[in-house]
Tab-separated table of C-alpha atoms in Angstrom:
chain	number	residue	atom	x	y	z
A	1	UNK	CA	-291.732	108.421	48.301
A	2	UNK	CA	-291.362	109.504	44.439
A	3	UNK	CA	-291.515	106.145	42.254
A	4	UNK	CA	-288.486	105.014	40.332
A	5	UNK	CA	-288.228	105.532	36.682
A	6	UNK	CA	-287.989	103.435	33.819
A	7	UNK	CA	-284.398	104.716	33.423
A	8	UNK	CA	-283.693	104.303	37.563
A	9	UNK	CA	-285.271	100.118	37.497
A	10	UNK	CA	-282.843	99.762	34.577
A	11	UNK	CA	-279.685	101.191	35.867
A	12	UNK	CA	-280.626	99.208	39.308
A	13	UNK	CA	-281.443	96.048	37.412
A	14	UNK	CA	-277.830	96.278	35.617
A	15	UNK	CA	-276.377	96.763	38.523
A	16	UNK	CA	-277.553	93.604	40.213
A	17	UNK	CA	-276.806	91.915	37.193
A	18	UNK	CA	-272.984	92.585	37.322
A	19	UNK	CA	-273.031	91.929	40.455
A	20	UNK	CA	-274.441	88.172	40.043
A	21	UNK	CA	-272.262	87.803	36.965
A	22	UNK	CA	-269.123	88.854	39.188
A	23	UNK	CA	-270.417	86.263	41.727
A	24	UNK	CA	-271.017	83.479	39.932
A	25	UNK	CA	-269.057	80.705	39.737
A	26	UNK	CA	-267.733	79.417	35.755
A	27	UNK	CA	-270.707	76.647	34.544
A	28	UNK	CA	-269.973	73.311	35.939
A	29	UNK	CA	-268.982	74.317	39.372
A	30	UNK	CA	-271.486	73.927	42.214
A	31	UNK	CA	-271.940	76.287	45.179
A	32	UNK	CA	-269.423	74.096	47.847
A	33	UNK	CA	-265.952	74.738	47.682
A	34	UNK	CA	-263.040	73.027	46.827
A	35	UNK	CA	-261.163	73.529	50.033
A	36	UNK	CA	-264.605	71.656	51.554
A	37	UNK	CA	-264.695	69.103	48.841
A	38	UNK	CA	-261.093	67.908	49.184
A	39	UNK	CA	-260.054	68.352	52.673
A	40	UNK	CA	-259.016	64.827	54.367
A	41	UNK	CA	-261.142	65.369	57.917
A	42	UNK	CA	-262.019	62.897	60.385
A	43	UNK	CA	-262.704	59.138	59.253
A	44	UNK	CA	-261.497	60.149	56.366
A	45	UNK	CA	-260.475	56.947	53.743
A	46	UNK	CA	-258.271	56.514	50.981
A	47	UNK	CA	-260.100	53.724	49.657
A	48	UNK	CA	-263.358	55.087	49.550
A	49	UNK	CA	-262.578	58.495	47.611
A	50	UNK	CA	-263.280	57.326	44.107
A	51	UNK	CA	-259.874	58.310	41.650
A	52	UNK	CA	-262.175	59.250	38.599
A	53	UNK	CA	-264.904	61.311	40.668
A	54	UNK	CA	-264.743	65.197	40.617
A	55	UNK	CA	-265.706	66.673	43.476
A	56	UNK	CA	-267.337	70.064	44.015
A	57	UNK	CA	-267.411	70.086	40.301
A	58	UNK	CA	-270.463	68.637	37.955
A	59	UNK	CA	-269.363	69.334	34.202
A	60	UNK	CA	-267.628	67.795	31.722
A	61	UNK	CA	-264.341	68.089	30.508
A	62	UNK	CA	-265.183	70.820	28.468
A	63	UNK	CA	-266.783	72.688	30.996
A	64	UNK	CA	-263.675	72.040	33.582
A	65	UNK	CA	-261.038	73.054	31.069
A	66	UNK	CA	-263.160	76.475	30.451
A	67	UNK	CA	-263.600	76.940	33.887
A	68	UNK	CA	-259.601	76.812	34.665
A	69	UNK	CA	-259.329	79.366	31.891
A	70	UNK	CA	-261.406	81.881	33.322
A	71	UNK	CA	-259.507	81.204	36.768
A	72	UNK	CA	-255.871	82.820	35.253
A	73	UNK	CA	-256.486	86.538	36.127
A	74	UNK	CA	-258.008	86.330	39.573
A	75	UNK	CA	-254.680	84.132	40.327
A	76	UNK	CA	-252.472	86.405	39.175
A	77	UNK	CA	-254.208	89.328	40.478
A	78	UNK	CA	-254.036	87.779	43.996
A	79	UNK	CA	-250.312	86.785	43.967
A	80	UNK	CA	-249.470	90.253	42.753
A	81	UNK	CA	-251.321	91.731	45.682
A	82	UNK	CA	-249.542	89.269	48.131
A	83	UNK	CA	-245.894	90.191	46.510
A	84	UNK	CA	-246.896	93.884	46.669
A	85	UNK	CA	-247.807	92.950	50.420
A	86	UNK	CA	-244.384	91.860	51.766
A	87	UNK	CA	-242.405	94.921	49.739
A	88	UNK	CA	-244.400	97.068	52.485
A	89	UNK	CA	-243.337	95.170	54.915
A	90	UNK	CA	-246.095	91.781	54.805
A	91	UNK	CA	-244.518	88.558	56.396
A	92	UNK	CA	-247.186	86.433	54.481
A	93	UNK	CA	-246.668	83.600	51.921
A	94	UNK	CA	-247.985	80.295	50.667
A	95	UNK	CA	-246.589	77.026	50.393
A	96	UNK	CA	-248.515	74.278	47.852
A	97	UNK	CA	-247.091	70.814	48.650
A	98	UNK	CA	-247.764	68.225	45.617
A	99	UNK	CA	-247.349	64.458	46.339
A	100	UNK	CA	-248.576	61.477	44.575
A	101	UNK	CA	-247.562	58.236	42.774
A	102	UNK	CA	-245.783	58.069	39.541
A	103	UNK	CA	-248.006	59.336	36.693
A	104	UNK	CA	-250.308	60.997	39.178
A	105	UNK	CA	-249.507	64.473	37.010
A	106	UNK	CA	-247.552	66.448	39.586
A	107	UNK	CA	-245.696	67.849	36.386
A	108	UNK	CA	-249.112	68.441	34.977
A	109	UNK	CA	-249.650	71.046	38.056
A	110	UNK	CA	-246.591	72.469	37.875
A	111	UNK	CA	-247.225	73.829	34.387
A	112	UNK	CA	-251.073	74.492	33.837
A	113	UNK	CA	-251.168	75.785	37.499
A	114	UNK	CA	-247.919	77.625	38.723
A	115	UNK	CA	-247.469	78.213	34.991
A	116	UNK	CA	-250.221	80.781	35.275
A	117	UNK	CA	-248.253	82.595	38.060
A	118	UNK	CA	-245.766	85.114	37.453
A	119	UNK	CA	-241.905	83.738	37.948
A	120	UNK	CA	-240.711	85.964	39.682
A	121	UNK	CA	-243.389	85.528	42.640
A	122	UNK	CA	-242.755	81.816	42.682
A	123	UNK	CA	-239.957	79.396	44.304
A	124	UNK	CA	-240.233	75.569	42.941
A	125	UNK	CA	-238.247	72.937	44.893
A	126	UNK	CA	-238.521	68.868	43.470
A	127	UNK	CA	-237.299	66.867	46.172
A	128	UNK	CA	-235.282	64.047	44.882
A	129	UNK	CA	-233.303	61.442	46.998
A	130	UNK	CA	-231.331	62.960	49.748
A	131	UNK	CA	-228.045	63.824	48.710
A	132	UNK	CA	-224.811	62.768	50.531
A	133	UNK	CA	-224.877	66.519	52.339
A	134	UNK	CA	-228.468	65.992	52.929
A	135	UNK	CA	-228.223	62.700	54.682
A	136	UNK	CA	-225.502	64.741	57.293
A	137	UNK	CA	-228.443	66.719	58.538
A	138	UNK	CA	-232.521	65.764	60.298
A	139	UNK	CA	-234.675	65.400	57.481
A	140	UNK	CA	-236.353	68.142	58.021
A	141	UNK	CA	-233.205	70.351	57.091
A	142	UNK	CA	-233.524	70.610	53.431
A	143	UNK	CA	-237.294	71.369	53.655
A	144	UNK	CA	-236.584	74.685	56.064
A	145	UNK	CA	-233.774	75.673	53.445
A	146	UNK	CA	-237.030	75.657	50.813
A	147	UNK	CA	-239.554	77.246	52.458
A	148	UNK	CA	-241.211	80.586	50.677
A	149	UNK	CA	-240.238	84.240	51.401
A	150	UNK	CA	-242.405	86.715	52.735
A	151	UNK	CA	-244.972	87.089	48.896
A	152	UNK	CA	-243.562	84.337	47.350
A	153	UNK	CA	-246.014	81.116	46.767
A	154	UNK	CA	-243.800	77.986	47.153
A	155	UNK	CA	-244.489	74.992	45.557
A	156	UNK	CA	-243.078	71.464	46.659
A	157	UNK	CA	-242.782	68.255	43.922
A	158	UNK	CA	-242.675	65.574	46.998
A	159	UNK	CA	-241.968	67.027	50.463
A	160	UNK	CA	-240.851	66.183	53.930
A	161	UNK	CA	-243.815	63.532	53.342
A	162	UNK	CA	-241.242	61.440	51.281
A	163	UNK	CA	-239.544	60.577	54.532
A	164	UNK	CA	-242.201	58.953	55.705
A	165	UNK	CA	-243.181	57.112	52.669
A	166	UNK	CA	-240.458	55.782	50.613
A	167	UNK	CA	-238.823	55.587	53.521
A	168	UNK	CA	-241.385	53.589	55.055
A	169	UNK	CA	-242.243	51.578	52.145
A	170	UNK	CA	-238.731	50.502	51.543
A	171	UNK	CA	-238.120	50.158	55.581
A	172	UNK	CA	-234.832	52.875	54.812
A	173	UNK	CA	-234.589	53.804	57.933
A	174	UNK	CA	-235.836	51.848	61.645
A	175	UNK	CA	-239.544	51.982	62.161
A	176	UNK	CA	-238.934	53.628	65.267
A	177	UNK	CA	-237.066	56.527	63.694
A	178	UNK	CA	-239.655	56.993	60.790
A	179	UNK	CA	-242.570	56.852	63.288
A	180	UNK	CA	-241.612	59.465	65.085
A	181	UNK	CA	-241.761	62.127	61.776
A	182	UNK	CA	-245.039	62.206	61.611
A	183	UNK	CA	-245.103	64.277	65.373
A	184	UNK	CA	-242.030	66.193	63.827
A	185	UNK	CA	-243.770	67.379	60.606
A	186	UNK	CA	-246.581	68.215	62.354
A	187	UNK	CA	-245.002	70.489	64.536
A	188	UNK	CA	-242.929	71.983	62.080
A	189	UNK	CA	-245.242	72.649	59.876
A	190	UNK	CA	-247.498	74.382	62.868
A	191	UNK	CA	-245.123	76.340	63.252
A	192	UNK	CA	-244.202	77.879	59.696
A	193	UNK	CA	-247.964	78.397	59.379
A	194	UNK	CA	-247.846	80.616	62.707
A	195	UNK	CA	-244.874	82.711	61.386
A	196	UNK	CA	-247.377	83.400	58.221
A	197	UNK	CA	-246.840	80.850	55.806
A	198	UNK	CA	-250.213	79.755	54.416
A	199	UNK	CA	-249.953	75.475	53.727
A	200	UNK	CA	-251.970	73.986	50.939
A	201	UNK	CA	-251.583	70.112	50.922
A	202	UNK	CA	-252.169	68.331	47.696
A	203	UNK	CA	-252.871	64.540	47.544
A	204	UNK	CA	-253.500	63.502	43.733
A	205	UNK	CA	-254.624	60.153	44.207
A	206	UNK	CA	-254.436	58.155	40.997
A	207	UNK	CA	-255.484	54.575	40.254
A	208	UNK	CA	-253.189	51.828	39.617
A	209	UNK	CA	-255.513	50.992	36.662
A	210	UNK	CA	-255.058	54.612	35.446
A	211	UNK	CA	-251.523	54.575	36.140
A	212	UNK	CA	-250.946	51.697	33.755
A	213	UNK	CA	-252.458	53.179	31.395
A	214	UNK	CA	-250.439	56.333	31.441
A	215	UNK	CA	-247.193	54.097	31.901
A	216	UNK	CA	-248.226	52.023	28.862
A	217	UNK	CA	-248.561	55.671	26.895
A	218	UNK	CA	-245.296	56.489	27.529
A	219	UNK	CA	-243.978	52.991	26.692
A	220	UNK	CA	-246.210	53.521	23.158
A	221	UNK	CA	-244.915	56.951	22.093
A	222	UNK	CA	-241.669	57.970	21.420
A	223	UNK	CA	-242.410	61.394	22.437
A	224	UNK	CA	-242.921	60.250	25.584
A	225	UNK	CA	-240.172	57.421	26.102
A	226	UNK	CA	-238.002	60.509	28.072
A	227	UNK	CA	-240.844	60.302	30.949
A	228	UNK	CA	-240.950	56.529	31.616
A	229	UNK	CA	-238.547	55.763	34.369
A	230	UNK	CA	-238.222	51.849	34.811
A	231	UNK	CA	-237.656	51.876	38.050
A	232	UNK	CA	-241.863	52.955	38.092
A	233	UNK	CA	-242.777	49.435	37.206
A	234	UNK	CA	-240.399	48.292	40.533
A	235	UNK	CA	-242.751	51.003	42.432
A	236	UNK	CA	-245.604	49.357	41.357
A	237	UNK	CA	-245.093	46.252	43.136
A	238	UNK	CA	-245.413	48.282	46.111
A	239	UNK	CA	-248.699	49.745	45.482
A	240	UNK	CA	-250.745	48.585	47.981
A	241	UNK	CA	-248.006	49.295	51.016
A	242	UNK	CA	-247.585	52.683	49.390
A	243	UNK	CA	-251.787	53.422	49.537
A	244	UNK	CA	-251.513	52.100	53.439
A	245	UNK	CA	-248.109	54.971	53.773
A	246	UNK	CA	-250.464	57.725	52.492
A	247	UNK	CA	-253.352	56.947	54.447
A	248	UNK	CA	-251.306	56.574	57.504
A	249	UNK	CA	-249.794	59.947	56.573
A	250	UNK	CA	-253.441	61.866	55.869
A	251	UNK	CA	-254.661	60.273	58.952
A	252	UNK	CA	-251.801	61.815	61.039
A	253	UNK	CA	-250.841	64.865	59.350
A	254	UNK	CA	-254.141	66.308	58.408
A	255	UNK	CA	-254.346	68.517	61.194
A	256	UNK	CA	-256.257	72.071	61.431
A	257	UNK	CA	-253.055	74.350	60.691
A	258	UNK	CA	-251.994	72.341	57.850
A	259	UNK	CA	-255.019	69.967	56.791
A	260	UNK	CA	-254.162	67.039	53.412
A	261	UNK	CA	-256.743	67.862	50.667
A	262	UNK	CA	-256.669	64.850	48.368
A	263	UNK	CA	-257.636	65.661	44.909
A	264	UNK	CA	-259.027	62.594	42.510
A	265	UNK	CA	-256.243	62.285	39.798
A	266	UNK	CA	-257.717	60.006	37.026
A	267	UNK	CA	-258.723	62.662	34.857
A	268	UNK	CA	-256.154	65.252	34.525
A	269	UNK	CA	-258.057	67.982	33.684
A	270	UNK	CA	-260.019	68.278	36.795
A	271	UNK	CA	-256.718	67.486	38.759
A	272	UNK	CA	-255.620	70.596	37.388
A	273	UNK	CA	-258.669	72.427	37.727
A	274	UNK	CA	-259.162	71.394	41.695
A	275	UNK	CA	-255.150	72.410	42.642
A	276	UNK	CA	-256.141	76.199	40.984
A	277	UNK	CA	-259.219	76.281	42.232
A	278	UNK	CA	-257.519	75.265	46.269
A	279	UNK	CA	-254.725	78.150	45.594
A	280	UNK	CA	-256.931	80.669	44.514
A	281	UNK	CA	-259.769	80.156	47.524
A	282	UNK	CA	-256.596	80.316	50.021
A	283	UNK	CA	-255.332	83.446	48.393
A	284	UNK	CA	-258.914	85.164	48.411
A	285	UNK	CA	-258.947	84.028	52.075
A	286	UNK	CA	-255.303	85.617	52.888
A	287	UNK	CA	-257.159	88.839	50.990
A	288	UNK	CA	-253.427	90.630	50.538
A	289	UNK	CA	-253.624	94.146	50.247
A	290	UNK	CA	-251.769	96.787	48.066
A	291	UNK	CA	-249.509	98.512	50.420
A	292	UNK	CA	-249.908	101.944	51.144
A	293	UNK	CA	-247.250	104.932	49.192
A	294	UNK	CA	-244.556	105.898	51.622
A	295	UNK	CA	-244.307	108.957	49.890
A	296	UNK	CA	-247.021	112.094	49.182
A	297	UNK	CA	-248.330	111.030	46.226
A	298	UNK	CA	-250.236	114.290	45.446
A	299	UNK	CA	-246.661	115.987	45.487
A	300	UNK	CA	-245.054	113.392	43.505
A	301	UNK	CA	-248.538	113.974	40.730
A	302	UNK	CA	-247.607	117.567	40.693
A	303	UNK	CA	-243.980	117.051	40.704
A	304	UNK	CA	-244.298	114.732	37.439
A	305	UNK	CA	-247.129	117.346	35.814
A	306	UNK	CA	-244.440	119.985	35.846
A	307	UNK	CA	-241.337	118.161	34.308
A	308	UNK	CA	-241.205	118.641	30.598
């Protein structure tokens, strides 16, 4: 067998090296995952997952916020694929649920992570109180109106999840009728991920400590006055029944076709960093792929060569 050249052990050695450098994960992130890090399984407690820790992530701030920025194009590169998929006829879609306590930074999400999607690929619903047409219906209703199309990524502020929180907390509706939800959601939510819809659950799980802080913040600045609701402070009273709703609700509802993934919340900029990170290893999972021309393209290439 004739020996490599010089010339032949470089171009092989620069082609392992892109490679590894297309591999490799930005500094700061260790080999696991994020959908292993996160994901509520069995045993799994509230009160044991620490609100400042960052897992499947060991840098710094620094390091986190670079990391999100190199995350931007393989995001939008995926979502374009899975839009391109459903104009050829693709039934696929995602849906990222976001719930969490007041100052927990579901706004934050919104706009450092489905800011770095393209608009017209994404449908945002914020679930407020139920409105008088709303109450008419199961509570259930308003969330099917919501869900995705075929290539769109939905995102939910609060959820169907609501309805068996507040509601809970508050005692809104009969024990017996909330306790039953928790079989309903499951099932429904079995069955949107069997007709293709792809369900990321998103926990950010805040301290009341941290909270405070934030709420003082807003209370400080002016520029912030237009986020502080009062009726928060009334919420907070309720902390500790509202800790025992969600753990209830991950306990129940974190089931194989749609498992919770609760993401630490006390620093923001891992929050953010751990929500992109969960879309884009679904996405890569879902691998969407370009659809295929419908039309002759080498005809069409010689058609456009010979117009003036």
């Amino acid at each position: 067998m004739a020996k490599k050249s010089a010339k032949d052990k470089k171009s092989s050695k620069d082609k392992r090296s892109s490679k590894d450098a297309k591999d490799a994960k930005p500094e700061g992130i260790t080999p696991v995952s994020f959908t292993e890090a996160l994901r509520a399984g069995d045993g799994f407690e509230l009160i044991d997952l620490d609100p400042r820790s960052t897992p499947g992530f060991d840098g710094d701030k620094a390091a986190g916020e670079e990391a999100l920025a190199c995350l931007g194009d393989q995001l939008a590169e995926l979502q374009e694929r899975l839009f391109a998929e459903s104009k050829g006829g693709g039934k696929r879609s995602v849906l990222l649920i976001v719930q969490g306590m007041d100052t927990s930074g579901k706004g934050g999400i919104l706009r450092h992570v489905v800011g770095a999607l393209d608009p017209q690929g994404v449908h945002i619903t914020s679930f407020k109180a139920p409105s008088a047409l709303e109450r008419k219906h199961p509570f259930l209703w308003r969330i099917r109106k919501a869900l995705p199309m075929p290539g769109q990524i939905g995102v939910f502020d609060r959820s169907q999840y609501e309805d068996v929180l507040i509601v809970r907390v508050h005692d809104l509706v009969p024990p017996s009728q909330w306790s039953r939800r928790y079989a309903q959601i499951n099932a429904f939510e079995k069955k949107i991920v069997e007709s293709g819809t792809t369900v990321i659950k998103v926990m950010l799980h805040i301290s009341s400590d941290e909270q405070k802080a934030r709420l003082v913040e807003r209370l400080e600045r002016p520029d912030k006055h237009w986020k502080f609701n009062p009726g928060d402070l009334d919420e907070r009273t309720h902390w500790a029944a509202y800790q025992e709703a969600y753990q209830v609700a991950i306990e129940k509802c974190s089931t194989p076709a749609a498992p919770w993934f609760v993401v630490p919340a006390d620093r923001k900029w891992y929050a953010r960093l751990a929500v992109t990170e969960l879309v884009l290893e679904h996405l890569r999972a879902l691998d969407p792929q370009w659809p295929k021309a419908d039309f002759d393209v080498e005809a069409e290439q010689k058609r456009l060569a010979e117009t003036p």
